[in-house]
Coordinates of C-alpha atoms in Angstrom, one line a residue:
Chain A
M158 CA -85.3 47.7 77.5
F159 CA -83.4 44.5 77.4
Q160 CA -83.0 44.7 74.4
L161 CA -80.7 47.3 74.6
F162 CA -78.3 44.8 76.4
E163 CA -76.7 44.4 72.9
N164 CA -73.2 43.7 73.9
P165 CA -73.6 39.9 74.6
H166 CA -70.3 39.8 76.9
Y167 CA -72.9 41.5 79.5
Q168 CA -75.7 39.4 78.7
R169 CA -74.6 36.5 79.8
G170 CA -74.3 36.0 84.0
I171 CA -76.1 39.4 84.8
S172 CA -79.6 38.4 86.6
L173 CA -82.8 40.1 86.2
A174 CA -82.7 41.3 89.5
A175 CA -78.8 42.7 88.9
R176 CA -80.5 44.9 85.5
T177 CA -83.0 46.4 87.5
V178 CA -80.5 48.1 90.2
L179 CA -78.4 48.6 87.5
W180 CA -81.1 50.9 85.7
A181 CA -82.4 51.8 88.4
F182 CA -79.1 53.3 89.7
L183 CA -78.5 54.6 86.2
L184 CA -81.8 56.3 85.7
L185 CA -81.1 57.9 89.2
G186 CA -78.2 59.6 87.5
V187 CA -80.6 61.0 84.9
L188 CA -83.3 62.5 86.9
L189 CA -80.6 64.0 89.9
T190 CA -79.3 65.8 86.3
I191 CA -82.0 66.7 84.6
F192 CA -84.0 67.4 87.5
P193 CA -82.6 71.1 88.1
F194 CA -83.7 72.0 84.5
F195 CA -86.8 71.4 85.3
W196 CA -87.1 72.8 88.5
G197 CA -86.0 76.1 86.9
A198 CA -88.5 76.0 84.2
L199 CA -91.6 75.2 86.9
L200 CA -90.6 78.0 88.9
A201 CA -90.5 79.9 86.1
T202 CA -94.3 79.9 85.9
H203 CA -94.3 81.1 89.7
D204 CA -94.9 83.8 90.9
R205 CA -93.8 84.6 94.7
T206 CA -96.5 84.0 97.0
T207 CA -96.5 80.1 94.9
M208 CA -92.7 80.0 95.3
F209 CA -92.9 80.7 99.0
S210 CA -95.5 79.1 100.5
S211 CA -93.7 76.6 102.6
A212 CA -96.1 73.9 101.0
F213 CA -94.3 71.8 98.9
V214 CA -95.3 72.2 95.1
L215 CA -94.2 69.9 92.6
T216 CA -96.8 71.4 89.7
F217 CA -96.2 74.6 86.9
S218 CA -98.5 77.6 88.5
D219 CA -100.0 80.2 85.7
Q220 CA -97.9 83.0 86.0
L221 CA -96.2 82.6 83.1
F222 CA -97.2 86.1 81.2
N223 CA -97.2 87.6 84.8
N224 CA -93.3 86.8 85.4
Y225 CA -92.1 87.5 81.8
E226 CA -93.7 91.1 81.6
R227 CA -92.2 91.5 85.0
L228 CA -88.5 89.8 83.5
I229 CA -88.6 92.4 80.5
D230 CA -89.3 95.3 83.0
I231 CA -86.8 94.9 85.7
M232 CA -83.8 94.1 82.7
P233 CA -83.2 94.1 79.2
F234 CA -83.7 90.8 78.5
W235 CA -83.4 90.4 74.8
I236 CA -80.5 93.1 74.8
G237 CA -79.0 91.0 77.1
M238 CA -79.5 87.5 75.3
F239 CA -78.0 89.4 72.3
N240 CA -75.3 90.6 73.3
S241 CA -74.8 86.8 74.3
F242 CA -75.0 85.5 71.2
K243 CA -72.9 88.0 69.0
I244 CA -70.5 87.7 71.3
A245 CA -70.1 84.4 71.3
L246 CA -71.0 84.1 67.2
I247 CA -67.9 86.6 66.5
G248 CA -65.8 85.5 68.4
T249 CA -66.0 81.6 67.4
L250 CA -65.9 82.9 63.5
V251 CA -63.1 84.9 64.5
S252 CA -61.2 82.0 66.4
L253 CA -62.1 79.7 63.2
L254 CA -60.2 81.8 61.3
F255 CA -57.4 82.8 63.3
C256 CA -56.7 78.9 64.7
S257 CA -57.3 77.7 60.9
M258 CA -54.5 79.9 59.9
C259 CA -52.4 79.1 62.7
G260 CA -52.9 75.4 62.5
Y261 CA -52.4 75.5 59.2
A262 CA -49.2 77.2 59.1
L263 CA -47.7 74.9 62.0
A264 CA -48.8 72.1 59.8
V265 CA -47.8 72.8 56.4
F266 CA -44.3 75.6 56.8
K267 CA -41.1 74.6 58.2
F268 CA -39.6 78.1 59.6
R269 CA -37.0 79.2 62.1
G270 CA -39.0 79.9 65.5
K271 CA -41.3 76.9 64.5
S272 CA -40.6 74.7 68.2
A273 CA -40.3 77.6 70.1
I274 CA -44.1 78.9 69.3
F275 CA -44.9 74.9 69.8
T276 CA -43.5 75.5 73.5
I277 CA -45.1 78.7 74.0
M278 CA -48.4 77.6 73.1
I279 CA -48.2 74.1 75.3
C280 CA -47.2 76.8 78.4
S281 CA -49.5 78.5 77.6
M282 CA -52.3 76.3 77.7
M283 CA -51.2 75.8 81.8
L284 CA -51.5 79.3 82.3
P285 CA -54.5 80.3 83.9
P286 CA -57.1 82.7 83.3
I287 CA -57.0 84.4 86.9
L288 CA -53.6 85.4 86.3
T289 CA -53.9 87.2 83.2
L290 CA -57.2 89.1 84.7
I291 CA -55.5 92.1 85.8
P292 CA -53.3 92.8 83.3
Y293 CA -56.1 92.1 80.9
Y294 CA -58.4 95.0 82.7
M295 CA -55.4 97.5 82.4
I296 CA -54.5 97.0 78.6
V297 CA -58.2 96.8 77.8
S298 CA -58.9 100.1 79.6
A299 CA -55.8 101.4 78.2
I300 CA -56.7 100.9 74.8
G301 CA -60.0 102.3 75.8
L302 CA -62.0 98.6 74.9
R303 CA -63.3 98.9 78.1
D304 CA -67.2 98.4 78.5
T305 CA -67.1 97.2 74.6
H306 CA -68.1 93.6 73.1
L307 CA -64.4 93.2 71.4
A308 CA -62.6 93.0 74.5
V309 CA -64.9 90.2 75.3
W310 CA -63.8 87.7 72.8
L311 CA -60.9 88.9 71.6
P312 CA -58.4 87.7 73.7
F313 CA -60.3 84.0 73.0
V314 CA -60.0 83.7 69.5
I315 CA -56.2 82.4 69.4
N316 CA -57.7 79.5 72.3
P317 CA -54.6 77.0 72.3
F318 CA -56.1 74.0 71.9
G319 CA -57.5 75.0 68.7
I320 CA -54.5 75.6 67.5
F321 CA -53.3 72.1 68.3
L322 CA -56.8 70.6 66.9
M323 CA -56.7 72.3 63.5
R324 CA -52.8 71.3 63.0
Q325 CA -53.5 67.7 63.5
Y326 CA -56.8 68.0 61.2
V327 CA -54.2 69.2 58.6
V328 CA -51.9 66.7 59.1
A329 CA -53.8 64.2 58.5
S330 CA -57.1 65.4 56.1
I331 CA -55.2 67.3 53.7
P332 CA -52.4 65.2 51.5
T333 CA -49.2 67.1 51.0
A334 CA -49.3 66.2 47.4
L335 CA -52.5 68.5 46.4
L336 CA -51.1 71.6 48.3
E337 CA -47.8 70.8 45.9
A338 CA -49.8 70.9 43.6
A339 CA -52.1 73.7 44.1
K340 CA -48.5 76.1 45.0
L341 CA -47.4 74.6 41.1
D342 CA -50.6 75.8 39.2
G343 CA -49.3 79.3 40.9
A344 CA -51.7 79.8 43.9
S345 CA -50.4 82.0 46.4
A346 CA -49.8 80.4 50.0
F347 CA -53.1 82.7 51.2
R348 CA -55.3 81.3 48.5
T349 CA -54.0 77.7 48.8
Y350 CA -55.2 77.8 52.2
W351 CA -58.4 79.5 51.7
S352 CA -59.8 77.8 48.7
I353 CA -58.4 74.6 49.2
A354 CA -57.2 73.5 52.8
L355 CA -60.0 75.1 54.4
P356 CA -63.1 73.4 53.1
L357 CA -61.1 69.9 54.0
L358 CA -61.2 71.3 57.4
R359 CA -65.0 71.5 57.7
P360 CA -65.6 68.7 60.9
G361 CA -62.5 69.9 62.8
L362 CA -63.5 73.8 62.5
A363 CA -67.2 72.3 63.5
T364 CA -65.5 70.3 66.7
L365 CA -63.6 73.9 67.1
A366 CA -67.1 76.1 66.6
I367 CA -69.1 74.6 68.9
V368 CA -65.8 74.4 71.8
Q369 CA -65.9 78.0 71.4
F370 CA -69.0 78.8 71.2
V371 CA -69.9 77.4 74.2
F372 CA -67.0 79.0 76.1
L373 CA -68.0 81.9 75.2
W374 CA -72.0 81.8 75.6
N375 CA -71.0 80.5 78.9
N376 CA -68.2 82.6 80.1
F377 CA -68.6 85.2 82.8
L378 CA -65.8 86.5 84.6
Q379 CA -64.2 88.0 82.0
P380 CA -67.8 90.8 81.4
L381 CA -68.0 90.4 84.8
V382 CA -64.7 92.7 84.7
I383 CA -64.8 94.5 81.6
L384 CA -68.6 95.2 80.5
T385 CA -70.4 97.5 83.4
S386 CA -73.3 99.4 81.4
T387 CA -76.7 97.6 81.9
D388 CA -77.1 97.7 77.9
Q389 CA -73.4 96.5 77.1
M390 CA -73.9 93.2 79.7
V391 CA -74.1 89.8 78.6
I392 CA -77.0 87.6 79.8
T393 CA -75.1 85.5 82.4
Q394 CA -74.1 89.3 83.7
L395 CA -77.6 90.5 84.0
L396 CA -79.5 87.0 85.6
R397 CA -76.5 87.7 88.2
R398 CA -77.4 91.0 89.0
M399 CA -80.7 90.2 90.1
Q400 CA -80.2 88.7 93.2
G401 CA -79.0 92.4 94.7
I402 CA -82.2 93.9 94.2
P403 CA -84.8 93.6 97.0
N404 CA -87.1 91.6 97.0
T405 CA -86.2 89.5 93.9
P406 CA -88.6 88.1 92.0
W407 CA -87.2 85.1 91.9
G408 CA -90.1 83.6 89.2
A409 CA -89.2 86.3 86.7
V410 CA -85.6 85.5 87.4
M411 CA -85.8 81.4 86.9
L412 CA -87.6 82.7 83.4
G413 CA -85.0 84.5 82.1
T414 CA -82.6 82.2 83.5
T415 CA -84.1 79.5 81.7
I416 CA -84.7 80.9 78.3
S417 CA -80.7 82.0 78.3
I418 CA -80.7 77.6 79.0
I419 CA -82.3 76.5 76.2
P420 CA -80.6 78.3 73.0
L421 CA -77.3 75.3 74.2
I422 CA -80.0 72.9 74.9
C423 CA -81.9 73.0 71.9
I424 CA -78.5 73.1 69.8
Y425 CA -76.8 70.2 72.2
L426 CA -80.2 68.3 71.5
V427 CA -79.7 68.3 67.8
S428 CA -76.3 67.6 67.8
S429 CA -75.4 65.8 71.2
K430 CA -73.2 63.3 69.7
Q431 CA -70.7 66.0 67.8
M432 CA -71.2 68.2 71.0
I433 CA -69.6 65.8 73.0
S434 CA -67.2 64.3 71.0
G435 CA -66.3 68.1 70.4
L436 CA -66.4 69.2 73.9
T437 CA -63.9 66.0 75.1
S438 CA -61.8 66.3 71.9
G439 CA -58.8 67.4 74.1
A440 CA -59.0 64.1 76.0
V441 CA -60.1 61.3 73.4
K442 CA -57.9 61.6 70.3
Chain B
M162 CA -40.9 72.9 34.6
T163 CA -39.3 72.6 31.8
N164 CA -41.5 75.4 29.7
Q165 CA -40.5 77.7 32.7
A166 CA -37.0 77.2 31.7
E167 CA -36.4 77.9 28.9
I168 CA -38.5 80.9 28.4
T169 CA -36.2 82.2 31.1
V170 CA -33.0 81.5 28.9
D171 CA -34.9 83.2 26.0
T172 CA -35.3 87.2 27.8
P173 CA -32.7 89.6 27.7
D174 CA -30.6 91.0 29.8
D175 CA -32.8 93.7 31.5
E176 CA -35.6 91.4 31.6
R177 CA -34.1 88.9 33.2
S178 CA -32.9 91.6 36.1
K179 CA -36.1 92.5 36.9
E180 CA -37.5 88.9 37.3
V181 CA -34.5 88.7 39.6
R182 CA -35.4 92.0 41.6
S183 CA -38.8 90.2 41.7
G184 CA -38.7 86.5 42.4
R185 CA -36.4 87.9 45.4
L186 CA -39.6 89.9 46.9
K187 CA -41.7 86.7 46.2
R188 CA -39.0 84.7 47.8
F189 CA -39.0 87.4 50.8
L190 CA -42.8 87.0 51.3
E191 CA -42.7 83.2 50.9
N192 CA -39.9 83.2 53.2
G193 CA -42.3 85.7 55.5
T194 CA -45.4 82.9 54.8
P195 CA -45.8 81.2 57.8
Y196 CA -45.4 84.2 59.7
W197 CA -48.3 85.9 58.4
F198 CA -50.3 82.5 58.8
L199 CA -48.9 83.0 62.2
S200 CA -49.4 86.9 63.0
P201 CA -52.5 86.9 64.9
Y202 CA -51.7 84.5 67.1
I203 CA -47.9 86.5 67.5
I204 CA -50.1 89.8 68.2
I205 CA -52.8 88.5 70.0
F206 CA -51.1 86.2 72.4
G207 CA -48.2 88.7 72.7
T208 CA -51.3 91.3 74.2
F209 CA -53.8 88.8 76.5
G210 CA -50.6 86.5 77.4
I211 CA -46.9 87.4 77.1
F212 CA -47.1 91.5 78.0
P213 CA -49.5 90.8 81.0
V214 CA -47.5 87.9 83.0
F215 CA -44.1 90.2 83.2
F216 CA -46.7 93.1 83.7
M217 CA -48.1 91.2 86.7
I218 CA -44.6 90.4 87.8
F219 CA -44.4 94.3 87.4
L220 CA -47.2 95.3 89.3
S221 CA -46.8 92.9 92.2
F222 CA -44.0 95.2 93.6
H223 CA -46.4 98.4 93.2
T224 CA -49.2 99.6 94.7
W225 CA -52.3 101.2 92.2
N226 CA -55.6 101.9 92.3
P227 CA -57.4 101.4 89.3
V228 CA -60.0 104.1 89.7
A229 CA -57.0 106.6 90.6
G230 CA -55.0 105.9 87.2
L231 CA -52.2 105.1 85.8
G232 CA -50.2 107.9 87.9
S233 CA -51.4 106.7 91.0
M234 CA -48.9 103.2 90.6
R235 CA -45.9 103.5 93.6
F236 CA -43.2 101.3 94.3
V237 CA -43.6 99.3 97.2
G238 CA -40.9 96.1 97.0
L239 CA -42.0 93.4 98.8
E240 CA -44.6 94.7 100.3
N241 CA -47.6 93.0 98.5
Y242 CA -46.1 89.9 99.1
A243 CA -45.3 90.4 102.3
L244 CA -48.9 91.4 103.2
S245 CA -50.8 89.2 101.2
L246 CA -48.8 86.0 102.8
T247 CA -49.4 86.8 106.6
D248 CA -52.8 87.7 105.2
P249 CA -54.6 85.2 107.7
R250 CA -58.0 85.8 104.8
L251 CA -55.4 84.3 101.7
W252 CA -54.9 81.3 103.6
K253 CA -58.6 80.9 105.1
T254 CA -59.3 81.1 101.3
M255 CA -56.6 78.8 99.8
W256 CA -57.8 76.5 102.5
N257 CA -61.3 76.8 101.2
T258 CA -60.7 76.1 97.7
I259 CA -58.6 73.0 98.3
A260 CA -61.0 71.6 100.9
I261 CA -63.9 72.4 97.9
A262 CA -61.4 71.1 94.5
V263 CA -60.9 67.6 97.1
M264 CA -64.2 67.5 97.9
S265 CA -65.7 67.9 94.1
G266 CA -62.7 66.5 92.6
L267 CA -62.7 63.3 94.4
A268 CA -66.5 62.4 94.1
Q269 CA -67.0 63.3 90.2
H270 CA -63.9 60.9 89.8
L271 CA -65.2 58.3 92.2
V272 CA -68.7 58.6 91.0
A273 CA -67.7 59.1 87.6
L274 CA -65.5 56.1 86.9
P275 CA -68.1 53.0 87.8
M276 CA -70.9 55.0 86.4
A277 CA -68.7 54.7 82.8
Y278 CA -68.1 51.4 83.3
L279 CA -71.7 50.2 84.0
L280 CA -72.6 52.3 80.8
I281 CA -70.1 50.8 78.9
S282 CA -72.0 47.4 79.5
L283 CA -74.9 48.7 77.8
G284 CA -75.8 48.7 74.3
A285 CA -75.0 51.6 72.0
R286 CA -78.3 53.1 71.8
A287 CA -78.7 53.8 75.5
R288 CA -75.4 54.5 75.8
H289 CA -75.7 57.4 73.8
W290 CA -79.0 58.4 75.6
L291 CA -77.8 58.3 78.9
S292 CA -74.2 59.6 78.1
T293 CA -76.7 63.0 76.6
A294 CA -78.4 63.1 80.0
Y295 CA -75.5 63.3 81.6
F296 CA -73.4 65.5 80.2
L297 CA -76.1 68.4 80.2
P298 CA -74.7 70.4 82.4
Y299 CA -71.3 70.7 81.6
V300 CA -72.4 72.4 78.8
T301 CA -75.1 74.6 80.0
S302 CA -73.6 77.7 81.8
T303 CA -72.4 78.0 85.6
V304 CA -74.1 80.8 86.2
A305 CA -77.6 79.7 85.0
V306 CA -77.3 76.4 86.7
S307 CA -75.6 78.2 90.1
M308 CA -79.1 80.7 89.9
I309 CA -81.0 77.5 89.8
F310 CA -79.1 75.8 92.8
Y311 CA -79.4 78.7 94.8
I312 CA -83.1 78.5 94.7
M313 CA -83.3 75.0 95.4
Y314 CA -80.5 75.8 98.4
S315 CA -83.2 78.2 99.7
P316 CA -83.7 77.7 103.5
Q317 CA -88.0 78.3 103.5
S318 CA -88.9 77.6 100.4
G319 CA -86.2 75.8 98.4
I320 CA -86.9 71.8 96.7
I321 CA -84.5 70.5 99.2
N322 CA -85.3 71.3 102.7
Q323 CA -89.3 71.2 101.6
G324 CA -88.6 67.1 100.3
L325 CA -86.3 67.2 103.1
N326 CA -89.7 67.8 105.5
L327 CA -91.6 65.6 103.9
L328 CA -89.5 63.1 104.5
A329 CA -89.3 63.9 108.3
N330 CA -93.0 64.6 108.6
G331 CA -94.1 61.6 106.5
T332 CA -95.9 58.3 108.2
L333 CA -94.0 56.1 106.2
T334 CA -90.6 58.0 106.4
S335 CA -90.8 59.9 109.9
W336 CA -88.5 56.9 111.4
A337 CA -85.7 56.8 109.6
F338 CA -85.8 61.1 108.3
G339 CA -87.4 62.2 111.8
W340 CA -84.4 63.4 113.2
I341 CA -83.9 66.4 110.2
G342 CA -86.9 68.0 111.6
Q343 CA -85.0 69.4 114.4
F344 CA -82.2 71.1 112.4
Q345 CA -84.7 72.8 109.4
P346 CA -84.4 75.4 108.4
I347 CA -81.1 74.1 107.2
G348 CA -79.5 76.9 105.8
W349 CA -77.3 75.4 102.7
L350 CA -75.6 78.4 102.0
Q351 CA -76.0 80.5 105.3
E352 CA -74.4 78.2 107.0
N353 CA -71.0 78.0 108.0
S354 CA -70.3 74.5 107.9
L355 CA -72.4 73.8 105.8
I356 CA -71.5 76.1 102.6
R357 CA -68.0 74.3 100.8
Y358 CA -70.3 71.1 100.8
S359 CA -73.6 72.8 99.1
I360 CA -71.1 74.9 96.8
S361 CA -68.9 71.0 96.1
F362 CA -71.9 68.9 95.0
V363 CA -73.0 71.6 92.5
V364 CA -68.9 71.5 91.0
F365 CA -69.9 67.9 91.3
W366 CA -73.1 67.8 89.4
K367 CA -72.1 69.9 86.6
Y368 CA -68.8 68.4 85.6
V369 CA -69.2 64.6 86.7
G370 CA -70.9 63.7 83.1
F371 CA -67.8 65.1 81.5
N372 CA -65.6 62.7 83.1
I373 CA -68.5 60.2 82.7
V374 CA -67.9 60.4 79.3
I375 CA -64.3 60.8 78.9
Y376 CA -64.1 57.7 81.2
A377 CA -66.8 55.5 78.7
A378 CA -64.2 57.1 75.7
G379 CA -61.8 55.2 77.5
L380 CA -63.4 52.5 78.7
S381 CA -64.5 51.6 75.0
T382 CA -60.8 51.5 73.3
I383 CA -60.0 48.3 75.4
N384 CA -60.1 45.2 73.4
Q385 CA -63.1 42.7 74.4
E386 CA -60.3 40.0 73.9
L387 CA -58.6 41.2 77.4
Y388 CA -61.8 41.1 79.6
E389 CA -62.3 37.7 77.7
A390 CA -59.3 36.4 78.3
A391 CA -59.4 37.6 82.2
K392 CA -62.8 35.8 82.2
I393 CA -61.5 32.7 80.8
D394 CA -59.1 33.0 84.0
G395 CA -61.7 32.7 86.2
A396 CA -62.2 36.9 87.2
S397 CA -64.5 38.0 88.4
H398 CA -66.5 41.2 87.5
M399 CA -64.6 43.1 90.3
Q400 CA -61.9 41.6 89.5
R401 CA -61.9 43.0 85.6
F402 CA -62.4 46.1 86.4
R403 CA -59.9 46.4 89.4
Y404 CA -57.4 44.7 86.7
V405 CA -58.3 44.7 83.3
A406 CA -60.2 48.1 83.4
L407 CA -58.1 50.4 85.6
P408 CA -54.9 50.0 84.8
L409 CA -55.7 50.6 80.7
L410 CA -57.7 53.6 81.9
K411 CA -54.9 55.6 83.2
P412 CA -53.8 57.8 80.6
F413 CA -57.5 59.3 80.5
I414 CA -57.9 59.6 84.5
F415 CA -54.4 60.8 84.3
F416 CA -56.2 63.5 82.0
A417 CA -58.7 64.2 83.2
V418 CA -58.1 64.3 86.9
T419 CA -55.5 67.1 85.9
L420 CA -58.2 69.3 84.1
T421 CA -59.9 68.9 87.5
I422 CA -57.4 70.0 89.6
I423 CA -56.6 73.0 87.4
G424 CA -59.9 73.8 86.6
N425 CA -61.1 73.4 90.5
M426 CA -58.4 75.3 91.5
Q427 CA -59.6 78.4 90.1
L428 CA -63.0 78.1 90.9
F429 CA -65.2 81.2 90.4
D430 CA -68.2 81.2 89.1
E431 CA -70.6 78.7 91.0
P432 CA -69.3 80.5 95.0
Y433 CA -70.1 83.7 93.6
V434 CA -73.5 83.5 92.6
L435 CA -74.6 80.7 95.1
T436 CA -73.2 83.7 97.2
R437 CA -75.0 86.1 96.4
G438 CA -71.0 87.6 95.4
L439 CA -71.3 89.1 99.3
Q440 CA -70.4 86.8 101.4
Q441 CA -67.4 87.6 104.2
A442 CA -63.7 87.1 103.8
T443 CA -63.6 85.2 106.3
S444 CA -67.0 82.6 105.0
N445 CA -65.8 78.7 104.7
G446 CA -67.8 79.1 100.8
M447 CA -64.9 82.1 100.1
T448 CA -62.2 80.8 97.1
I449 CA -59.4 82.3 96.2
S450 CA -60.6 83.3 92.9
N451 CA -63.3 84.8 94.6
Y452 CA -61.1 86.0 96.9
L453 CA -58.5 88.0 94.6
Y454 CA -61.7 89.8 92.7
R455 CA -63.0 90.9 96.1
I456 CA -59.0 92.6 96.5
G457 CA -58.6 94.0 92.8
W458 CA -62.0 95.2 91.9
E459 CA -63.5 96.2 95.1
W460 CA -60.7 96.7 97.2
L461 CA -59.7 98.0 94.3
D462 CA -55.9 97.4 95.4
M463 CA -54.7 95.4 92.2
G464 CA -51.0 95.2 93.6
S465 CA -52.0 93.1 96.4
A466 CA -54.5 91.1 93.6
A467 CA -51.6 90.6 91.3
A468 CA -49.8 89.3 94.1
V469 CA -52.0 86.9 95.3
S470 CA -52.4 85.8 91.9
W471 CA -48.8 84.9 91.4
I472 CA -48.9 82.5 94.5
L473 CA -52.3 81.2 93.5
F474 CA -50.4 80.1 90.4
V475 CA -47.8 78.5 92.2
V476 CA -50.2 76.4 94.7
I477 CA -51.3 75.4 91.3
A478 CA -48.4 74.6 89.9
L479 CA -47.4 73.1 92.8
F480 CA -50.2 70.7 92.9
T481 CA -50.2 70.4 89.3
G482 CA -46.1 69.1 89.2
L483 CA -47.1 66.9 92.3
Y484 CA -49.4 65.7 90.9
F485 CA -47.1 65.0 87.8
W486 CA -44.0 63.6 89.9
L487 CA -46.4 61.2 91.5
F488 CA -48.3 59.8 88.4
G489 CA -47.4 61.4 85.9
R490 CA -44.8 58.9 84.2
Q491 CA -47.4 56.0 85.0
G492 CA -50.2 58.1 83.5
L493 CA -48.7 59.0 80.4
G494 CA -46.7 55.3 80.3
G495 CA -50.2 53.9 79.6
N496 CA -50.5 56.3 76.4
E497 CA -47.7 54.3 74.5

């Protein structure tokens, strides 16, 4: 374990005891972080009787399949999962298109009103979403989009953070000479953007896709006020509602909660490095 | 280029004027190009960003029940503001929000800084695995983890109380933890005096990893030679942290704390789920966003909710403004 201390500055002068304490501390942190997930998965195998006995249980039980049947019974679980996935996927794809278009325009073109748009974008990043929640709800109702998925993802496809990110990538990774050459060859502005700029922006698009997908998958407030029929609801909403029914079958609800976390955890385990750097890219440039 | 020029010279007059006209159209399209590219932003932000802000000003001077339709809107002047500002529940929820924000926020940063410092003292592989673990809660849905914590906090059968019982009654640990027994079952989310701490812990747990990663990234940008120089000058481990790492980390701290302030002041999901969305408006766990949701969507008084949103906005702006004014120059100055 100790060969992990590759950094020579720290190897010197740290005693074995200090290292043990350090590792104990760091691993305790890991334990505290992971435990709730483990606990949720563990309770997914229990039913009410074993869960609510006051004995201290730390073992898996055998109620997984019963819980699953219960889960399917009390709510349209897979419809909820599908709705969440659909909203996150469509919202992400559209935002990749729109944010890269805006970022490209801000990076490549000179035009009147550019600095005004910049200022507005920066200000809008400071606008708390809760402030616009009521008019958002009203507009959505007024144009007849209440209880539709479109209303849930549409406002988020022009994430100003994403636009700035795209602008940075265009500036950093697309040489002006390349765009000039495309123009001389007679490519239209859109064509230049689509066939030349966009492929070069792939790493930036991947980062933005992660940020947007995670946000849209986990978003709760907008669906809560917009989606009212059970078949339209996203998974977080459906799970939350289960708190309200009498004698909540917590084993089933924990099973649902655990399954709802799994997709993101899988993506995270495969690409944790990219996800971490994407989600913190506002801070670390 | 030269070829094109020759061709234009050779074309007859009427053809040429056609070309000039199509050139004009082309130039018009070209001049408009940036705006075409920006049109999605302009349209969507106009609809969901700019219009709402102005509409909120308008709405906050009216009463409106959304169920009764737009016709039920009635001008009431400053009544919404007067009612909200004299509503003791508003100040109570405001205070709750600030208390939870400060508690969870302070804990996050006070833990994240030393943790990040310890992390970067490790090798790249260990650092990667540990940050992956710490960052995990940030990726998962707030609602899902709050549901799990809701169960863990359960008074009779939650793992937290069961663990405490075990400590209180265990033969080896009862001398130290026996006193907890008399308080059992502890209603972490039911006791008004505990609920803020319980909510704060979940918020802390969810976001501390994010801050650890930001601080670790910040610390890794610091040139190792600076530490080395300080070490040669006889600085201890603590002194190197205090006088070398911390000042260079200022822009990162500034950024992370700003995010915490803005995010925590709008806290909604965690308290909503942990209290099943059912708590009293006078509860200690009710944040101002929860109260706003209650006024607007449960009491159906959108005008008052709009006024409350503005009050919340002003408070957030004041806090961030104060923070920028106090630390902004230092924070950003470190960046140069």
